[in-house]
XYZ file of C-alpha atoms in Angstrom:
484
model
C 132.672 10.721 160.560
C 132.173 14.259 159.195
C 128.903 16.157 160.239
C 128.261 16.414 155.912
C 128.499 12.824 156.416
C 125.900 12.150 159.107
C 123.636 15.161 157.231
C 123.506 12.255 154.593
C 122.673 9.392 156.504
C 120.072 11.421 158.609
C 118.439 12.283 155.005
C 118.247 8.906 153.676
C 116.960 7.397 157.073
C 114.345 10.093 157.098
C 112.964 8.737 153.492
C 112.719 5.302 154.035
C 110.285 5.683 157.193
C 108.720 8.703 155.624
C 105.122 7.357 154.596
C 105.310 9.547 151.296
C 108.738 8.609 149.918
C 109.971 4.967 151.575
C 108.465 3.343 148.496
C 111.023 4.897 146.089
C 113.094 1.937 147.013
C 115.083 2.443 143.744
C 115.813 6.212 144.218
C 116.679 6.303 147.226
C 118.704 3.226 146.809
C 120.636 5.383 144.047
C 121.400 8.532 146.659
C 122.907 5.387 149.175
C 125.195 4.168 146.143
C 126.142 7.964 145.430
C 126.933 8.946 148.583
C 129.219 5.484 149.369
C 126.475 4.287 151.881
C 126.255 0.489 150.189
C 128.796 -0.444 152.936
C 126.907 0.715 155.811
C 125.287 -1.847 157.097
C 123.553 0.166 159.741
C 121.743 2.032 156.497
C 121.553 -1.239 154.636
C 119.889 -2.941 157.774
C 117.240 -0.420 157.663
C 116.809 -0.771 153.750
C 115.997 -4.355 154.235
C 113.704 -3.760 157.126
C 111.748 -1.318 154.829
C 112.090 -4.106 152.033
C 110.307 -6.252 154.418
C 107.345 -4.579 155.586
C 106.623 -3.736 151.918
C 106.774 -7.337 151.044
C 109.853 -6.880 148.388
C 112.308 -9.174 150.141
C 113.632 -10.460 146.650
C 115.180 -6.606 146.376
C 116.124 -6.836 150.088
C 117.989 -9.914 149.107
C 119.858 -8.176 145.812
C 121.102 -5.400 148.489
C 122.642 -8.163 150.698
C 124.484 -9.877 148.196
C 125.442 -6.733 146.994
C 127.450 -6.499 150.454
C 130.949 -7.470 151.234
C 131.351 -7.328 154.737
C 127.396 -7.484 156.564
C 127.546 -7.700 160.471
C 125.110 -8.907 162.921
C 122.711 -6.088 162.397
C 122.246 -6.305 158.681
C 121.896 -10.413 158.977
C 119.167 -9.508 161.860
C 117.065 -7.749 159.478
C 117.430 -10.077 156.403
C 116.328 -12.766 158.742
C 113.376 -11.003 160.145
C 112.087 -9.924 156.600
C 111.990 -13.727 156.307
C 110.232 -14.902 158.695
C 107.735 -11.924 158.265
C 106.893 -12.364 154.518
C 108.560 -15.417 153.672
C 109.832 -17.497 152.068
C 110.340 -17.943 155.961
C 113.196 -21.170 155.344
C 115.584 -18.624 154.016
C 115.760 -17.171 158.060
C 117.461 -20.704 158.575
C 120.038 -20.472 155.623
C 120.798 -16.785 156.865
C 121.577 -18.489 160.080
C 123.389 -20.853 158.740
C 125.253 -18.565 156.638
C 125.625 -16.626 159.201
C 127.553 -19.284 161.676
C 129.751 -20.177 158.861
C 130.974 -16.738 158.669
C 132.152 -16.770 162.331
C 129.641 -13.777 162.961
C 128.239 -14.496 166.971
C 124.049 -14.368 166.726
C 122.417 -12.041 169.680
C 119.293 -11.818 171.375
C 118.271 -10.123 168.080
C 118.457 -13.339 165.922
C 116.456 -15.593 167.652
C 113.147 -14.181 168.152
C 112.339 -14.181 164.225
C 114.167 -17.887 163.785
C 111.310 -18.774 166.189
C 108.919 -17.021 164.009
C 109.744 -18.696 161.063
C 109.659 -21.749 162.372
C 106.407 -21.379 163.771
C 105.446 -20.158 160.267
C 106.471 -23.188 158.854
C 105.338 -25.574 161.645
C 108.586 -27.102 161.713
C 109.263 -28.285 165.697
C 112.590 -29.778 164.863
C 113.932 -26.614 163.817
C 112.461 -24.751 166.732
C 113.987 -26.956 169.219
C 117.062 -26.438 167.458
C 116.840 -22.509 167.800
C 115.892 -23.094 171.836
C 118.491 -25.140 172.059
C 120.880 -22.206 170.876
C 119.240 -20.066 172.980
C 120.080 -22.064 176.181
C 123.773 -22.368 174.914
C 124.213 -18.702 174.045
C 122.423 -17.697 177.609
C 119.700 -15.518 175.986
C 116.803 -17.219 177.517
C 115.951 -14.443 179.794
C 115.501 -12.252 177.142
C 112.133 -11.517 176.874
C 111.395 -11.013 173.493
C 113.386 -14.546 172.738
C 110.276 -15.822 175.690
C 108.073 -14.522 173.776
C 109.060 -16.482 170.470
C 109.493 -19.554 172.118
C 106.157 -19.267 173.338
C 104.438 -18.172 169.455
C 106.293 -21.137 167.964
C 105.003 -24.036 170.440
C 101.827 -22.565 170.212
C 101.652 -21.988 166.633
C 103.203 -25.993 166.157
C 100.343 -26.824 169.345
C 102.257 -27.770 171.598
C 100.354 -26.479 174.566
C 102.496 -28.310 176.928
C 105.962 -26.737 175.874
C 104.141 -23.503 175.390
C 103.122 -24.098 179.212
C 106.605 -24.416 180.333
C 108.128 -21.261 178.788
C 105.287 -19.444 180.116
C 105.201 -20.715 183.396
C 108.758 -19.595 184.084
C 107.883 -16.220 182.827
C 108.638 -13.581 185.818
C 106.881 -10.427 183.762
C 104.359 -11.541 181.003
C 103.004 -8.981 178.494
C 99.420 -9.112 176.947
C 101.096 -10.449 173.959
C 102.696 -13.331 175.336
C 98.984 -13.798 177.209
C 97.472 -13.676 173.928
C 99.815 -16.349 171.659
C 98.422 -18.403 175.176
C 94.818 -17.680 175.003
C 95.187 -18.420 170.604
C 97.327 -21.467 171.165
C 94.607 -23.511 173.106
C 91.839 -22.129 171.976
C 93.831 -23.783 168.390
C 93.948 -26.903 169.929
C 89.854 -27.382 170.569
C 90.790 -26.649 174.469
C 88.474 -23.556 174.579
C 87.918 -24.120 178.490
C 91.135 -23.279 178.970
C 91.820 -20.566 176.642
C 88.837 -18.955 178.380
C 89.845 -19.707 181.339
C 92.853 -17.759 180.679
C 91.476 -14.941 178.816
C 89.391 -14.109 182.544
C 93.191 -14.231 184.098
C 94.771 -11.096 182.268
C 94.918 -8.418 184.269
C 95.294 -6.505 180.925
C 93.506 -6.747 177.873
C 93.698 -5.150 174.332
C 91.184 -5.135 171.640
C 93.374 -8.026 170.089
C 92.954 -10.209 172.984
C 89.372 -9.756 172.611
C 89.371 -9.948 168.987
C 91.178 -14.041 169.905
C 88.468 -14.753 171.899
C 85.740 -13.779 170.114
C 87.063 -15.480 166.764
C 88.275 -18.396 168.550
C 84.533 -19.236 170.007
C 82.711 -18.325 166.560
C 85.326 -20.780 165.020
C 84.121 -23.428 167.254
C 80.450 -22.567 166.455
C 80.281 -20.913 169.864
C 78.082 -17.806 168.946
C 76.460 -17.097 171.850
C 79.290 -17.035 173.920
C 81.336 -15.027 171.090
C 78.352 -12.793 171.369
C 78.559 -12.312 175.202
C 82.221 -11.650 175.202
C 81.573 -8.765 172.116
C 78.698 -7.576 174.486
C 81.123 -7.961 177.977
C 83.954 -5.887 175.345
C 81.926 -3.101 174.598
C 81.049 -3.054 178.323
C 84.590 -2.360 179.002
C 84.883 0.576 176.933
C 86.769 -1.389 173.969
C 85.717 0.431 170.327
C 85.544 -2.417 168.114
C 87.409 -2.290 164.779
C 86.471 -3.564 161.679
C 88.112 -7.239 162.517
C 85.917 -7.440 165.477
C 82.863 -6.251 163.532
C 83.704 -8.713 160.313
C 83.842 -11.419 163.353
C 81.121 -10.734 164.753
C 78.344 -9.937 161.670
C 78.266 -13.680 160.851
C 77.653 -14.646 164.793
C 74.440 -12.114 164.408
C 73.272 -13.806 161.291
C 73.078 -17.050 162.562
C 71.902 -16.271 166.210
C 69.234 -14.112 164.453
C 70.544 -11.173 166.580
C 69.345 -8.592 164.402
C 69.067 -5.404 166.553
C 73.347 -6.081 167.306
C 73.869 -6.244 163.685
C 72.108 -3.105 162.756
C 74.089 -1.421 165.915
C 77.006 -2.156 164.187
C 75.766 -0.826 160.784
C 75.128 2.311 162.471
C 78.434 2.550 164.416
C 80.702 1.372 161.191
C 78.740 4.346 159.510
C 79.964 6.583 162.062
C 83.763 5.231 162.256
C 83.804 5.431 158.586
C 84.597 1.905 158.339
C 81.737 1.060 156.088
C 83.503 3.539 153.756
C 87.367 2.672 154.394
C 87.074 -1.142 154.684
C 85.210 -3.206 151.970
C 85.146 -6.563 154.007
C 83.156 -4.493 156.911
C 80.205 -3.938 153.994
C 80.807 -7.398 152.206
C 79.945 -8.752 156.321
C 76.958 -6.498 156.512
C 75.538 -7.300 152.656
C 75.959 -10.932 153.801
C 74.001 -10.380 157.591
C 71.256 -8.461 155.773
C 70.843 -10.967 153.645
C 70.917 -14.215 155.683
C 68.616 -12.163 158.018
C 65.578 -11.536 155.281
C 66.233 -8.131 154.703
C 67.105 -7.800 150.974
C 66.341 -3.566 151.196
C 69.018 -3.276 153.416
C 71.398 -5.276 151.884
C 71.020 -3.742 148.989
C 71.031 -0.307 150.609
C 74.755 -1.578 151.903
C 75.402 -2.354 148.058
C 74.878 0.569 147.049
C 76.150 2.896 149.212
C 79.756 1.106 148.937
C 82.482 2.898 147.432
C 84.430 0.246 146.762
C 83.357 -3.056 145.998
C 85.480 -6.573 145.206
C 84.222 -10.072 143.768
C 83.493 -11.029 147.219
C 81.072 -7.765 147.412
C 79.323 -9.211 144.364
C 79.160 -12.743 145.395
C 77.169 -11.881 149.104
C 74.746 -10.643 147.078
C 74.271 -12.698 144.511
C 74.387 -15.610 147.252
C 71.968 -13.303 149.568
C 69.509 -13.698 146.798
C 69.383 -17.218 145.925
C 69.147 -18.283 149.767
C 65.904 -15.982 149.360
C 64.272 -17.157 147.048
C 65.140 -14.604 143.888
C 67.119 -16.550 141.900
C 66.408 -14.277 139.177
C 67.533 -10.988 140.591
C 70.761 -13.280 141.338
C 71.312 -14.046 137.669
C 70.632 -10.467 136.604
C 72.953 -8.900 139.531
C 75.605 -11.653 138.007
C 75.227 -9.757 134.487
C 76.125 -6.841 135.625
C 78.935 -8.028 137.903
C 80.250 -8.923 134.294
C 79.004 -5.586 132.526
C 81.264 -3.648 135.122
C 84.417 -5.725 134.731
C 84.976 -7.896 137.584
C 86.074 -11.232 137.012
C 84.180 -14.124 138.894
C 85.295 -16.340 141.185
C 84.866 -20.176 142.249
C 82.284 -18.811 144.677
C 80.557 -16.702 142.204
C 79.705 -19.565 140.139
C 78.082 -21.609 143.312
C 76.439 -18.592 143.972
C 74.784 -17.830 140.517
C 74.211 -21.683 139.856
C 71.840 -21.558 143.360
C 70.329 -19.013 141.832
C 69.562 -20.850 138.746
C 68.363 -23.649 141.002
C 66.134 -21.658 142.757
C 64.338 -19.936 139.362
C 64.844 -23.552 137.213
C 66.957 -21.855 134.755
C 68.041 -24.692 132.811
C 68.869 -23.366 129.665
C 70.676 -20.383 131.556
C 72.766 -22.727 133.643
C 74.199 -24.511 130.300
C 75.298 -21.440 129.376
C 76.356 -19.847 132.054
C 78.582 -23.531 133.135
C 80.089 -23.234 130.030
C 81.416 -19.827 129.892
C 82.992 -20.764 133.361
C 84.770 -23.701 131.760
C 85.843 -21.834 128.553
C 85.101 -18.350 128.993
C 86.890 -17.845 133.001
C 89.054 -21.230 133.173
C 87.958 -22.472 136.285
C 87.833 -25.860 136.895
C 83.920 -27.098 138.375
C 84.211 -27.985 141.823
C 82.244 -30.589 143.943
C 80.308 -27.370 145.098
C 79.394 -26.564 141.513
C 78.289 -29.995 140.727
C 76.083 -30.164 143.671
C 74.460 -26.927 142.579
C 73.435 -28.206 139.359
C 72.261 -31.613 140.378
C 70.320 -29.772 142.720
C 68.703 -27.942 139.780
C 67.763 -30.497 137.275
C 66.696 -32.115 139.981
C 63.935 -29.974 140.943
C 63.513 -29.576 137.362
C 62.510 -33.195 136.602
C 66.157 -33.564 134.625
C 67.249 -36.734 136.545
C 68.694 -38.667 133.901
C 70.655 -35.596 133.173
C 71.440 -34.744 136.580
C 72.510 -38.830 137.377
C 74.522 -38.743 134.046
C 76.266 -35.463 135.376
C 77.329 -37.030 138.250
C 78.557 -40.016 136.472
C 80.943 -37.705 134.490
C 82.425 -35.878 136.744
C 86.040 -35.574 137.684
C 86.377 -36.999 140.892
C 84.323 -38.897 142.992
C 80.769 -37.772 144.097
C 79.562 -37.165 147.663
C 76.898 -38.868 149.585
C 75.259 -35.116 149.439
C 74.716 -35.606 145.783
C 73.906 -38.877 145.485
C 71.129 -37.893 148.242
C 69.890 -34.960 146.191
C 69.293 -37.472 143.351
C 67.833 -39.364 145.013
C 65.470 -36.817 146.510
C 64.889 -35.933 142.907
C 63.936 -39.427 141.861
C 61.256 -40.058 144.358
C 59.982 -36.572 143.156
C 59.404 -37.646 139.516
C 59.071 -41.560 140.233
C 62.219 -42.604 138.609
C 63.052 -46.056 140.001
C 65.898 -47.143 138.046
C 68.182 -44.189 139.014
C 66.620 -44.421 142.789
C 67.940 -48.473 143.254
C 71.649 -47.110 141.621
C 71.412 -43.550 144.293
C 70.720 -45.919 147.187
C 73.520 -48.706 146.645
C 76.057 -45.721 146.230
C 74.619 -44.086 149.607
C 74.856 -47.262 150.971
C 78.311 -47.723 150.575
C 79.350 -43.878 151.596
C 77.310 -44.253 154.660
C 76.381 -47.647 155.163
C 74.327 -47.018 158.810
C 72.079 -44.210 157.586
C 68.991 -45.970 157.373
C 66.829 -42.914 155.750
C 68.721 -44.182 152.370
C 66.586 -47.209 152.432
C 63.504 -46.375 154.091
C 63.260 -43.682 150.833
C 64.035 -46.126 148.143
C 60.726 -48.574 150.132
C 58.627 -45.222 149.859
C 59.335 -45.192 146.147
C 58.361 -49.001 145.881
C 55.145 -48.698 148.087
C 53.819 -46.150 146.226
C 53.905 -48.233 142.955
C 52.809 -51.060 144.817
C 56.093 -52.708 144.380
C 55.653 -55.374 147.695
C 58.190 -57.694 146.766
C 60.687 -54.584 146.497
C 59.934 -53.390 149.502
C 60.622 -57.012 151.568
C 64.025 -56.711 149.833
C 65.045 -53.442 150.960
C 63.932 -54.615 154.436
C 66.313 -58.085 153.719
C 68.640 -55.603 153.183
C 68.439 -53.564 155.919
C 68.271 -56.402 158.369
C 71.408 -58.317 156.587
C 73.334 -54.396 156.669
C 72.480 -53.966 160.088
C 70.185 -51.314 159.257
C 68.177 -49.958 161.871
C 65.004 -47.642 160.688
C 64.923 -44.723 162.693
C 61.375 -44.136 164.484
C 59.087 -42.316 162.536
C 60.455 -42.918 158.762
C 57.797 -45.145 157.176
C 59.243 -48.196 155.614
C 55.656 -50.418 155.311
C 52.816 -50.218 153.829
């Protein structure tokens, strides 16, 4: 090869993994066809691999067509791309492709198979691809170890998972972290815990698992005590950790943590660079009481998405200013951003909260007609809620009867709620046989619909409901009053 030759190939490596040109696929895919490159499949391969990590696969898979003769190498990197950005079953018709061309598979070709399959939760597959590995002798290979291990503990099974790792001489943090994620996945926190104390190493992702992992499980104290242990140990939290971690401080009412983290996200800059590190504190702010601040957050964001809006607008219903929620949703509107499923359970609270009626017609309209998005169960509950408090029950049982699919025992109870508010008996007997049926030992479903009876001096009813109760099984819970 002439030294013009590899001056050529050394240019067009250098501008795919140069950050400022490797996204002119097309261009510099025109100086590879002009210089005679498209056979290379050493260039080609790292074409794909660009192709991949910029999520363009489907041009990835043009260049590989394109290609008359592609080796190992080039069928490496297709099959990574795969399993990387999907669609991950193509990695298996590479493979497949690639045995039918007589072409041998290396070390290199099993690691993302595993990955795919893992992606895919397919454990027939991945046995297939271990099974390949044990033929073709690259089971000491760690990277392959490491695979095996992602794809029985992404498919859960911890046992399998146990048995790679186990006969694993020299075991990276990664491999210690698809461990500690892989039971902590299968409700077997102990364990993943357990484990997590056994590294000898740890990065910020491994504590990144565990803290997620325990606030996933509704652990927040202990996902609090492991943030507090990682910050002991020098770790600087990043903005996954602090997303993680806002929500734990919200509901543990751990208010002086939160605000450290709104100071040190000001300092990184991540309050500025990362939106979902302000939409986290706009949400603690407001789940903790303190509207100024979260507003203060709002504000002071540079960038803001629907999720930005909808904290907010949620943040202010859950406290009570279901107007300000309604306005804030104008404006939303005013400034162009298109609302989401969640906006509209957020801004329907809020009418709940101010009994906007007449706003909530409109407003569940233009989310029909206007946006195109189908009411969910979420919706529905919203506005049962408010014509509830509202007096509306006719209306609200009348929604419920027209809706889509079938309603939940939480709206059925909220009518019901509603009815023993404004005395309406009729709808309060039809509530209570339908709670009956989607929870037929709750006993408070009864002992509500003899409240409503006693207070009208209904006696007879009441014996009934008790009949009923007694024939059902029904035991009254101590303390509900179901007498006189």
């Amino acid at each position: 090869m002439s030294k013009s030759f590899e001056k050529i190939e050394r240019k067009i490596l250098h501008l795919l993994h140069d950050r400022n040109t490797r996204t002119h696929l097309t261009q510099i895919h025109a100086h590879i066809l002009r210089h005679g490159l498209h056979h290379s499949n050493q260039i080609l391969s790292h074409f794909v691999s660009i192709c991949a990590s910029l999520h363009k696969m489907h041009y990835a898979s043009l260049i590989f067509n394109q290609t008359h003769n592609p080796n190992i190498l080039l069928f490496n990197s297709m099959i990574k791309g795969y399993s990387l950005c999907g669609p991950h079953h193509l990695s298996f018709h590479l493979f497949s492709l690639l045995n039918a061309r007589a072409i041998s598979p290396d070390h290199f070709t099993y690691a993302p198979l595993l990955k795919a399959a893992s992606n895919i939760c397919r454990y027939s597959l991945g046995q297939c691809v271990h099974k390949h590995v044990l033929a073709n002798g690259y089971a000491r290979h760690c990277a392959v170890r490491v695979g095996l291990v992602e794809f029985y503990a992404g498919c859960e099974r911890m046992v399998d998972a146990c048995k790679v790792f186990d006969e694993m001489r020299e075991r990276d943090v990664i491999v210690w972290n698809l461990m500690v994620r892989g039971f902590c996945k299968v409700g077997n926190l102990e364990t993943g815990l357990r484990l997590f104390r056994e590294m000898k190493e740890r990065s910020l992702v491994s504590w990144n698992i565990m803290i997620s992992c325990l606030a996933e499980r509704n652990e927040d104290e202990g996902a609090l005590e492991v943030f507090r242990e990682m910050l002991d140990k020098g770790f600087e939290p990043d903005d996954a950790t602090l997303v993680t971690v806002l929500p734990v401080c919200a509901s543990l009412g751990a208010v002086d943590v939160g605000e450290w983290i709104h100071s040190y996200a000001n300092d990184k800059g991540l309050l500025r660079d990362i939106i979902a590190v302000g939409n986290s504190l706009v949400d603690f702010y407001c789940k903790s009481g303190n509207l100024e601040l979260a507003w203060s957050v709002f504000n002071e964001m540079a960038c803001k998405n629907a999720v930005t809006w909808n904290a907010l607008i949620s943040g202010l219903a859950y406290n009570g200013k279901g107007e300000d929620g309604v306005e804030l949703f104008e404006k939303m509107l005013s400034e162009g951003v298109k609302p989401s499923d969640s906006t509209f359970v957020g801004v329907f609270t809020c009418c709940a909260h101010a009994g906007l009626v007449d706003r909530w017609c409109e407003l569940f309209e233009s989310m029909v007609v206007k946006f195109q998005l189908s009411p969910k169960l979420e919706h529905y509950g919203c506005v049962v809620d408010l014509l509830g408090r509202c007096g509306h029950v006719r209306e609200a049982y009348e929604l419920i009867r027209s809706m889509p699919m079938k309603p939940t025992a939480a709206l059925w109870g909220a009518l019901l709620s509603a009815c023993r508010t404004y005395g309406d008996r009729g709808i309060a007997e039809i509530a209570v046989k339908e709670l009956i049926d989607l929870e037929p030992r709750n006993s408070g479903h009864c002992v509500l619909l003899s409240n409503i009876y006693a207070e009208e001096g209904k006696w007879d009813e009441v014996e009934k409901v008790r009949l009923l109760m007694r024939g059902n099984g029904i035991n009254k819970v101590p303390g509900q009053s179901a007498t006189r």
